[in-house]
Amino acid sequence: MTPGFETMPTEIAAPPGWRVETRTRLSNIFIILSLVAAAALAAAPFMVSRGVVQDLFFILTMLALAQSWNLLAGYAGLISVGQQLFVGSGAYALFGFVILAGVDPILAIPLAGLFAMLIAAPAAFFSFRLYGPYFAIGTWVIAEVGRLLFAQWKMLGGGTGTSLPREATKDMLGISVLQNWFGMRSAAAADALTYWLALALVALTIGFIYRLLRSKQGLGLAAVRDNETAARALGVDARRLKIVVYLATAYVTGMVGALIYLQKARISPDAAFSLTDWTAYVVFIVVIGGIGTIEGPLVGVLVFFLLQNAFSSYGSWYLLALGALAIVTMLFAPRGLWGLISSRTGWELFPVRRLLKGGSTLHDEKGGPNG
């Protein structure tokens, strides 16, 4: 049998009288608070204005992109600057399925994710032959090639792009239910529907990443990130593991891209394959929040949103400020804002470390053995 991560034990065996745990009291409290927050966010379209719903949609979609890139770079060690390839591929696939095949936009979203994953397969064939900074440059070059190719798709507007038919977004699944049951207008119903899909996608993405990191594959992934040579020596199929993560990231990113441009209802190659919008900003969110943690992008996306609203009117100075903030963070808080918080408080909202608890030896209050 070819050695791979499937040869690793499914669970860590604990000595008699001891048990292996990953959850903490804080993480259990956070789960409850997360469920309450999710319920409140789900009710947002009935309680706040369309503008606020659109802002929340932006935060959620950027968070999903950041969590996906963080899985790729922070856990698999694959620093990609070509994630716009999957955003654009998923977005164009959605438009193709809707305009050319007549598929309902809601049903086209998972299909767009599959299309982005298919695009990722040949991209991985070439980019995985490169290492380190060459891998990063290679992913950017491949993304640019993708942009040029999709710009030649005349049936979807070529270089100038195209718009979704009004009937497609007006009659997509769920719109009539929201109109009849809650009296929403068509545009508000479409915003609410895409917002709920974004909320569900974020929840599924975070849940998938957390479950992966707590599994035996997550242990293999951490080993590959820390020392690939040593991981291979222990029987971890590093290449296969990286490819699986790369394809999974492409699938999620493709669905997010489809959802973003379903909400926009218009697409062009320059916008869909924008390096700044879909990679540079995502990298900033992860670096500011804390790379290699699930909590980091949660913090980073809030910081990014606040900075964007406060300073985006300053044009190029705003971009320079973001870059300067990222550099300062990397110099003085290399683990990001969440890393700074965690190191001082010990908080872990999504703990993945295995803790050995229990034991048959009695201890006194000072921690020493008690007779």
CSV table of C-alpha atoms in Angstrom, one decimal:
chain,number,residue,atom,x,y,z
A,1,MET,CA,0.0,0.0,0.0
A,2,THR,CA,1.2,3.5,-0.8
A,3,PRO,CA,1.9,5.3,2.4
A,4,GLY,CA,-0.6,8.1,3.0
A,5,PHE,CA,-2.5,9.9,5.7
A,6,GLU,CA,-5.0,7.0,5.7
A,7,THR,CA,-2.4,4.9,7.4
A,8,MET,CA,-2.4,7.1,10.5
A,9,PRO,CA,-4.4,5.9,13.5
A,10,THR,CA,-8.0,7.2,13.5
A,11,GLU,CA,-7.7,8.2,17.2
A,12,ILE,CA,-5.0,8.9,19.7
A,13,ALA,CA,-5.0,6.1,22.3
A,14,ALA,CA,-5.0,7.4,25.8
A,15,PRO,CA,-3.4,5.6,28.8
A,16,PRO,CA,-5.9,3.8,31.2
A,17,GLY,CA,-7.7,6.3,33.4
A,18,TRP,CA,-6.9,9.2,31.1
A,19,ARG,CA,-8.9,10.8,28.2
A,20,VAL,CA,-8.1,12.9,25.2
A,21,GLU,CA,-10.1,16.1,24.9
A,22,THR,CA,-10.0,19.0,22.5
A,23,ARG,CA,-12.9,21.1,23.7
A,24,THR,CA,-12.6,23.6,26.6
A,25,ARG,CA,-15.2,25.3,28.8
A,26,LEU,CA,-14.7,28.5,26.8
A,27,SER,CA,-15.2,26.7,23.5
A,28,ASN,CA,-18.4,25.2,24.8
A,29,ILE,CA,-19.7,28.6,25.8
A,30,PHE,CA,-18.7,30.0,22.4
A,31,ILE,CA,-20.7,27.3,20.6
A,32,ILE,CA,-23.8,28.4,22.4
A,33,LEU,CA,-23.1,32.1,21.7
A,34,SER,CA,-22.4,31.2,18.0
A,35,LEU,CA,-25.8,29.5,17.7
A,36,VAL,CA,-27.5,32.6,19.2
A,37,ALA,CA,-25.5,34.9,16.9
A,38,ALA,CA,-26.4,32.7,13.9
A,39,ALA,CA,-30.1,32.9,14.8
A,40,ALA,CA,-29.9,36.7,15.1
A,41,LEU,CA,-28.0,37.0,11.8
A,42,ALA,CA,-30.6,34.8,10.1
A,43,ALA,CA,-33.3,37.2,11.3
A,44,ALA,CA,-31.5,40.3,10.0
A,45,PRO,CA,-33.4,40.6,6.7
A,46,PHE,CA,-36.6,41.1,8.7
A,47,MET,CA,-35.1,43.6,11.2
A,48,VAL,CA,-32.7,45.8,9.3
A,49,SER,CA,-32.5,47.8,6.0
A,50,ARG,CA,-31.4,46.4,2.7
A,51,GLY,CA,-28.2,48.4,3.0
A,52,VAL,CA,-27.2,46.6,6.2
A,53,VAL,CA,-28.1,43.2,4.7
A,54,GLN,CA,-25.8,44.0,1.8
A,55,ASP,CA,-23.0,45.0,4.2
A,56,LEU,CA,-23.5,41.7,6.1
A,57,PHE,CA,-23.4,39.8,2.8
A,58,PHE,CA,-20.1,41.4,2.0
A,59,ILE,CA,-18.7,40.5,5.4
A,60,LEU,CA,-19.9,36.9,5.1
A,61,THR,CA,-18.6,36.3,1.6
A,62,MET,CA,-15.2,37.9,2.4
A,63,LEU,CA,-15.0,35.7,5.5
A,64,ALA,CA,-15.7,32.5,3.5
A,65,LEU,CA,-13.0,33.5,1.0
A,66,ALA,CA,-10.6,34.3,3.9
A,67,GLN,CA,-11.3,31.0,5.7
A,68,SER,CA,-10.7,29.1,2.5
A,69,TRP,CA,-7.4,30.9,1.8
A,70,ASN,CA,-6.3,30.4,5.4
A,71,LEU,CA,-6.9,26.6,5.1
A,72,LEU,CA,-4.7,26.6,2.0
A,73,ALA,CA,-1.9,28.9,3.3
A,74,GLY,CA,-2.1,28.7,7.0
A,75,TYR,CA,-2.6,24.9,7.3
A,76,ALA,CA,-1.3,23.4,4.1
A,77,GLY,CA,1.5,25.9,3.6
A,78,LEU,CA,0.4,26.8,0.1
A,79,ILE,CA,0.8,30.5,-0.4
A,80,SER,CA,-1.4,31.2,-3.4
A,81,VAL,CA,-2.0,34.6,-4.9
A,82,GLY,CA,-4.3,33.2,-7.6
A,83,GLN,CA,-7.5,32.7,-5.8
A,84,GLN,CA,-9.2,35.1,-8.2
A,85,LEU,CA,-9.1,32.2,-10.7
A,86,PHE,CA,-11.6,30.3,-8.7
A,87,VAL,CA,-13.8,33.3,-7.9
A,88,GLY,CA,-13.9,34.2,-11.6
A,89,SER,CA,-14.4,30.6,-12.8
A,90,GLY,CA,-17.3,30.1,-10.3
A,91,ALA,CA,-18.9,33.4,-11.3
A,92,TYR,CA,-18.6,32.7,-15.0
A,93,ALA,CA,-19.9,29.2,-14.6
A,94,LEU,CA,-23.0,30.6,-12.8
A,95,PHE,CA,-23.7,33.0,-15.7
A,96,GLY,CA,-23.1,30.2,-18.2
A,97,PHE,CA,-25.4,27.8,-16.5
A,98,VAL,CA,-28.2,30.4,-16.1
A,99,ILE,CA,-27.9,32.2,-19.5
A,100,LEU,CA,-26.9,29.3,-21.8
A,101,ALA,CA,-28.5,26.3,-20.0
A,102,GLY,CA,-31.4,27.9,-18.3
A,103,VAL,CA,-30.5,26.5,-14.9
A,104,ASP,CA,-32.0,28.2,-11.8
A,105,PRO,CA,-29.4,30.4,-10.2
A,106,ILE,CA,-29.7,28.8,-6.8
A,107,LEU,CA,-29.1,25.3,-8.3
A,108,ALA,CA,-26.2,26.7,-10.4
A,109,ILE,CA,-24.2,27.7,-7.3
A,110,PRO,CA,-23.0,24.2,-6.4
A,111,LEU,CA,-22.5,23.4,-10.1
A,112,ALA,CA,-20.3,26.5,-10.3
A,113,GLY,CA,-18.2,25.2,-7.4
A,114,LEU,CA,-17.7,21.9,-9.2
A,115,PHE,CA,-16.7,23.8,-12.3
A,116,ALA,CA,-14.1,25.8,-10.3
A,117,MET,CA,-12.8,22.5,-8.9
A,118,LEU,CA,-12.4,21.2,-12.4
A,119,ILE,CA,-10.4,24.3,-13.4
A,120,ALA,CA,-8.3,23.7,-10.3
A,121,ALA,CA,-7.2,20.2,-11.4
A,122,PRO,CA,-5.1,21.3,-14.4
A,123,ALA,CA,-4.0,24.4,-12.4
A,124,ALA,CA,-2.7,22.1,-9.7
A,125,PHE,CA,-0.9,19.9,-12.2
A,126,PHE,CA,1.3,22.9,-13.2
A,127,SER,CA,1.5,24.9,-9.9
A,128,PHE,CA,2.4,21.9,-7.7
A,129,ARG,CA,5.6,21.5,-9.7
A,130,LEU,CA,6.7,24.8,-8.1
A,131,TYR,CA,7.7,25.5,-4.6
A,132,GLY,CA,7.8,28.5,-2.2
A,133,PRO,CA,7.6,31.9,-4.0
A,134,TYR,CA,7.6,30.2,-7.4
A,135,PHE,CA,4.3,28.5,-6.4
A,136,ALA,CA,2.8,31.9,-5.5
A,137,ILE,CA,3.9,33.5,-8.8
A,138,GLY,CA,2.7,30.4,-10.7
A,139,THR,CA,-0.8,30.6,-9.2
A,140,TRP,CA,-1.0,34.3,-10.2
A,141,VAL,CA,0.2,33.6,-13.8
A,142,ILE,CA,-2.4,30.8,-14.1
A,143,ALA,CA,-5.1,33.1,-12.8
A,144,GLU,CA,-4.2,35.7,-15.5
A,145,VAL,CA,-4.3,33.1,-18.2
A,146,GLY,CA,-7.8,32.2,-16.9
A,147,ARG,CA,-8.9,35.8,-17.1
A,148,LEU,CA,-7.7,36.1,-20.7
A,149,LEU,CA,-9.4,32.9,-21.7
A,150,PHE,CA,-12.8,33.9,-20.2
A,151,ALA,CA,-12.5,37.3,-21.8
A,152,GLN,CA,-12.7,35.4,-25.1
A,153,TRP,CA,-16.1,33.9,-24.2
A,154,LYS,CA,-18.2,35.9,-26.7
A,155,MET,CA,-21.5,34.3,-25.6
A,156,LEU,CA,-21.0,35.8,-22.2
A,157,GLY,CA,-20.0,39.3,-23.3
A,158,GLY,CA,-16.3,38.8,-24.0
A,159,GLY,CA,-14.1,41.4,-22.6
A,160,THR,CA,-17.0,43.8,-21.6
A,161,GLY,CA,-19.0,41.2,-19.7
A,162,THR,CA,-22.7,40.7,-19.4
A,163,SER,CA,-25.7,40.8,-17.0
A,164,LEU,CA,-28.0,38.1,-15.7
A,165,PRO,CA,-31.5,38.2,-17.3
A,166,ARG,CA,-33.8,40.0,-15.0
A,167,GLU,CA,-36.3,37.1,-15.2
A,168,ALA,CA,-33.7,34.7,-13.9
A,169,THR,CA,-33.1,36.6,-10.6
A,170,LYS,CA,-36.7,37.6,-10.3
A,171,ASP,CA,-38.0,34.0,-10.6
A,172,MET,CA,-35.3,32.0,-8.9
A,173,LEU,CA,-36.1,29.5,-6.2
A,174,GLY,CA,-37.4,30.9,-3.0
A,175,ILE,CA,-38.3,34.4,-4.3
A,176,SER,CA,-42.0,33.8,-4.6
A,177,VAL,CA,-42.1,32.3,-1.1
A,178,LEU,CA,-40.6,35.4,0.4
A,179,GLN,CA,-42.9,37.6,-1.6
A,180,ASN,CA,-46.1,35.7,-0.7
A,181,TRP,CA,-45.3,34.9,2.9
A,182,PHE,CA,-43.5,38.0,4.0
A,183,GLY,CA,-44.5,40.6,1.5
A,184,MET,CA,-41.0,41.4,0.3
A,185,ARG,CA,-40.3,43.1,-2.9
A,186,SER,CA,-38.4,41.2,-5.6
A,187,ALA,CA,-35.1,43.0,-5.0
A,188,ALA,CA,-35.3,42.8,-1.2
A,189,ALA,CA,-36.2,39.1,-1.5
A,190,ALA,CA,-33.2,38.4,-3.8
A,191,ASP,CA,-30.9,40.2,-1.3
A,192,ALA,CA,-32.3,38.2,1.6
A,193,LEU,CA,-32.0,34.9,-0.2
A,194,THR,CA,-28.4,35.5,-1.3
A,195,TYR,CA,-27.6,36.7,2.3
A,196,TRP,CA,-29.0,33.5,3.8
A,197,LEU,CA,-27.0,31.4,1.3
A,198,ALA,CA,-23.8,33.3,2.3
A,199,LEU,CA,-24.5,32.7,6.0
A,200,ALA,CA,-25.0,29.0,5.4
A,201,LEU,CA,-21.9,28.8,3.3
A,202,VAL,CA,-19.8,30.5,6.0
A,203,ALA,CA,-21.2,28.1,8.6
A,204,LEU,CA,-20.5,25.1,6.5
A,205,THR,CA,-17.0,26.3,5.6
A,206,ILE,CA,-16.0,26.9,9.2
A,207,GLY,CA,-17.6,23.6,10.2
A,208,PHE,CA,-15.7,21.7,7.5
A,209,ILE,CA,-12.4,23.3,8.4
A,210,TYR,CA,-12.8,22.7,12.1
A,211,ARG,CA,-13.8,19.1,11.6
A,212,LEU,CA,-10.9,18.5,9.2
A,213,LEU,CA,-8.4,20.0,11.7
A,214,ARG,CA,-9.7,17.7,14.5
A,215,SER,CA,-9.4,14.6,12.3
A,216,LYS,CA,-6.4,12.4,11.5
A,217,GLN,CA,-6.1,14.3,8.2
A,218,GLY,CA,-5.8,17.5,10.2
A,219,LEU,CA,-2.9,16.0,12.1
A,220,GLY,CA,-1.3,15.1,8.9
A,221,LEU,CA,-1.9,18.6,7.5
A,222,ALA,CA,-0.3,20.2,10.5
A,223,ALA,CA,2.7,17.9,10.2
A,224,VAL,CA,3.1,18.7,6.5
A,225,ARG,CA,3.0,22.5,7.3
A,226,ASP,CA,5.5,22.3,10.1
A,227,ASN,CA,8.0,19.9,8.4
A,228,GLU,CA,7.1,18.2,5.2
A,229,THR,CA,10.1,16.0,5.1
A,230,ALA,CA,9.5,14.7,8.6
A,231,ALA,CA,5.8,14.2,7.8
A,232,ARG,CA,6.7,12.1,4.8
A,233,ALA,CA,9.0,10.0,6.9
A,234,LEU,CA,6.0,9.3,9.2
A,235,GLY,CA,3.9,8.0,6.3
A,236,VAL,CA,1.9,11.1,5.4
A,237,ASP,CA,1.3,11.5,1.7
A,238,ALA,CA,1.9,15.2,1.7
A,239,ARG,CA,1.3,15.7,-2.0
A,240,ARG,CA,-2.0,14.0,-2.0
A,241,LEU,CA,-3.1,15.9,1.1
A,242,LYS,CA,-2.2,19.2,-0.4
A,243,ILE,CA,-4.1,18.4,-3.6
A,244,VAL,CA,-7.2,17.5,-1.7
A,245,VAL,CA,-7.1,20.8,0.2
A,246,TYR,CA,-6.4,22.7,-3.0
A,247,LEU,CA,-9.4,21.2,-4.7
A,248,ALA,CA,-11.7,21.7,-1.7
A,249,THR,CA,-10.6,25.3,-1.5
A,250,ALA,CA,-11.3,25.8,-5.2
A,251,TYR,CA,-14.8,24.3,-4.7
A,252,VAL,CA,-15.7,26.6,-1.8
A,253,THR,CA,-14.1,29.7,-3.5
A,254,GLY,CA,-16.0,28.9,-6.7
A,255,MET,CA,-19.3,28.8,-4.9
A,256,VAL,CA,-18.6,32.1,-3.1
A,257,GLY,CA,-17.7,33.7,-6.4
A,258,ALA,CA,-20.9,32.5,-7.9
A,259,LEU,CA,-22.9,33.8,-5.0
A,260,ILE,CA,-21.2,37.2,-5.1
A,261,TYR,CA,-21.9,37.7,-8.8
A,262,LEU,CA,-25.4,36.4,-8.4
A,263,GLN,CA,-26.0,39.3,-6.0
A,264,LYS,CA,-24.2,41.7,-8.3
A,265,ALA,CA,-26.1,40.3,-11.4
A,266,ARG,CA,-23.3,41.6,-13.7
A,267,ILE,CA,-19.9,40.3,-14.6
A,268,SER,CA,-16.8,41.2,-16.5
A,269,PRO,CA,-13.4,39.5,-16.7
A,270,ASP,CA,-11.5,42.4,-15.0
A,271,ALA,CA,-13.9,42.4,-12.1
A,272,ALA,CA,-14.3,38.7,-11.6
A,273,PHE,CA,-10.6,38.0,-11.8
A,274,SER,CA,-9.5,41.0,-9.8
A,275,LEU,CA,-6.3,40.3,-7.9
A,276,THR,CA,-7.0,43.2,-5.5
A,277,ASP,CA,-10.6,42.3,-4.6
A,278,TRP,CA,-10.4,38.5,-4.3
A,279,THR,CA,-6.8,37.8,-3.3
A,280,ALA,CA,-5.0,40.9,-1.9
A,281,TYR,CA,-7.9,41.9,0.4
A,282,VAL,CA,-8.3,38.2,1.5
A,283,VAL,CA,-4.6,37.9,2.3
A,284,PHE,CA,-4.9,41.2,4.3
A,285,ILE,CA,-7.8,39.8,6.3
A,286,VAL,CA,-6.0,36.6,7.2
A,287,VAL,CA,-2.6,38.3,8.0
A,288,ILE,CA,-4.3,41.0,10.2
A,289,GLY,CA,-6.5,38.5,12.0
A,290,GLY,CA,-4.0,35.7,12.4
A,291,ILE,CA,-2.9,33.1,9.8
A,292,GLY,CA,-3.2,29.5,10.8
A,293,THR,CA,-6.2,30.0,13.1
A,294,ILE,CA,-10.0,29.8,12.5
A,295,GLU,CA,-10.5,32.8,14.8
A,296,GLY,CA,-8.1,35.0,12.9
A,297,PRO,CA,-10.2,35.6,9.8
A,298,LEU,CA,-13.2,36.4,12.0
A,299,VAL,CA,-11.3,39.2,13.6
A,300,GLY,CA,-9.6,40.3,10.4
A,301,VAL,CA,-12.8,40.6,8.3
A,302,LEU,CA,-14.3,42.9,10.9
A,303,VAL,CA,-11.2,45.1,11.0
A,304,PHE,CA,-11.1,45.2,7.2
A,305,PHE,CA,-14.8,46.2,7.0
A,306,LEU,CA,-14.4,49.0,9.5
A,307,LEU,CA,-11.3,50.3,7.8
A,308,GLN,CA,-12.9,50.1,4.4
A,309,ASN,CA,-15.9,52.1,5.5
A,310,ALA,CA,-13.8,54.6,7.3
A,311,PHE,CA,-11.1,55.3,4.7
A,312,SER,CA,-12.1,54.0,1.3
A,313,SER,CA,-12.9,57.5,0.1
A,314,TYR,CA,-9.2,58.4,0.3
A,315,GLY,CA,-8.4,56.4,-2.8
A,316,SER,CA,-4.8,55.2,-3.2
A,317,TRP,CA,-4.0,56.4,0.3
A,318,TYR,CA,-6.5,53.9,1.6
A,319,LEU,CA,-4.6,51.0,-0.1
A,320,LEU,CA,-1.3,52.3,1.2
A,321,ALA,CA,-2.7,52.4,4.7
A,322,LEU,CA,-3.9,48.8,4.5
A,323,GLY,CA,-0.4,47.8,3.3
A,324,ALA,CA,1.3,49.7,6.1
A,325,LEU,CA,-1.0,48.2,8.7
A,326,ALA,CA,-0.3,44.7,7.3
A,327,ILE,CA,3.5,45.3,7.5
A,328,VAL,CA,3.3,46.7,11.1
A,329,THR,CA,1.2,43.7,12.1
A,330,MET,CA,3.7,41.2,10.6
A,331,LEU,CA,6.6,42.9,12.3
A,332,PHE,CA,5.1,43.4,15.8
A,333,ALA,CA,2.4,40.7,15.9
A,334,PRO,CA,3.4,38.0,13.4
A,335,ARG,CA,0.6,35.8,14.6
A,336,GLY,CA,-2.0,38.5,13.9
A,337,LEU,CA,-4.4,40.2,16.3
A,338,TRP,CA,-6.0,37.0,17.4
A,339,GLY,CA,-2.6,35.5,18.1
A,340,LEU,CA,-1.8,38.6,20.3
A,341,ILE,CA,-5.1,38.1,22.2
A,342,SER,CA,-4.7,34.4,22.5
A,343,SER,CA,-1.1,34.6,23.8
A,344,ARG,CA,-2.2,36.9,26.6
A,345,THR,CA,-5.4,35.3,27.5
A,346,GLY,CA,-5.0,31.7,26.5
A,347,TRP,CA,-8.4,31.8,24.7
A,348,GLU,CA,-9.1,29.2,22.0
A,349,LEU,CA,-12.6,29.4,20.5
A,350,PHE,CA,-11.9,26.6,18.1
A,351,PRO,CA,-9.4,24.3,20.0
A,352,VAL,CA,-7.8,21.6,17.9
A,353,ARG,CA,-5.0,20.6,20.2
A,354,ARG,CA,-5.3,17.3,22.0
A,355,LEU,CA,-5.3,17.6,25.8
A,356,LEU,CA,-4.7,14.6,28.1
A,357,LYS,CA,-7.0,14.8,31.1
A,358,GLY,CA,-7.9,12.5,34.0
A,359,GLY,CA,-5.7,9.9,35.5
A,360,SER,CA,-5.8,7.7,38.6
A,361,THR,CA,-3.2,9.6,40.7
A,362,LEU,CA,-4.8,11.9,43.2
A,363,HIS,CA,-3.4,15.4,43.6
A,364,ASP,CA,-3.7,17.9,46.4
A,365,GLU,CA,-4.7,21.5,45.9
A,366,LYS,CA,-1.1,22.5,45.1
A,367,GLY,CA,-0.8,19.9,42.4
A,368,GLY,CA,1.4,17.4,44.2
A,369,PRO,CA,0.6,13.7,44.9
A,370,ASN,CA,-1.6,13.1,47.9
A,371,GLY,CA,-0.6,10.0,49.6
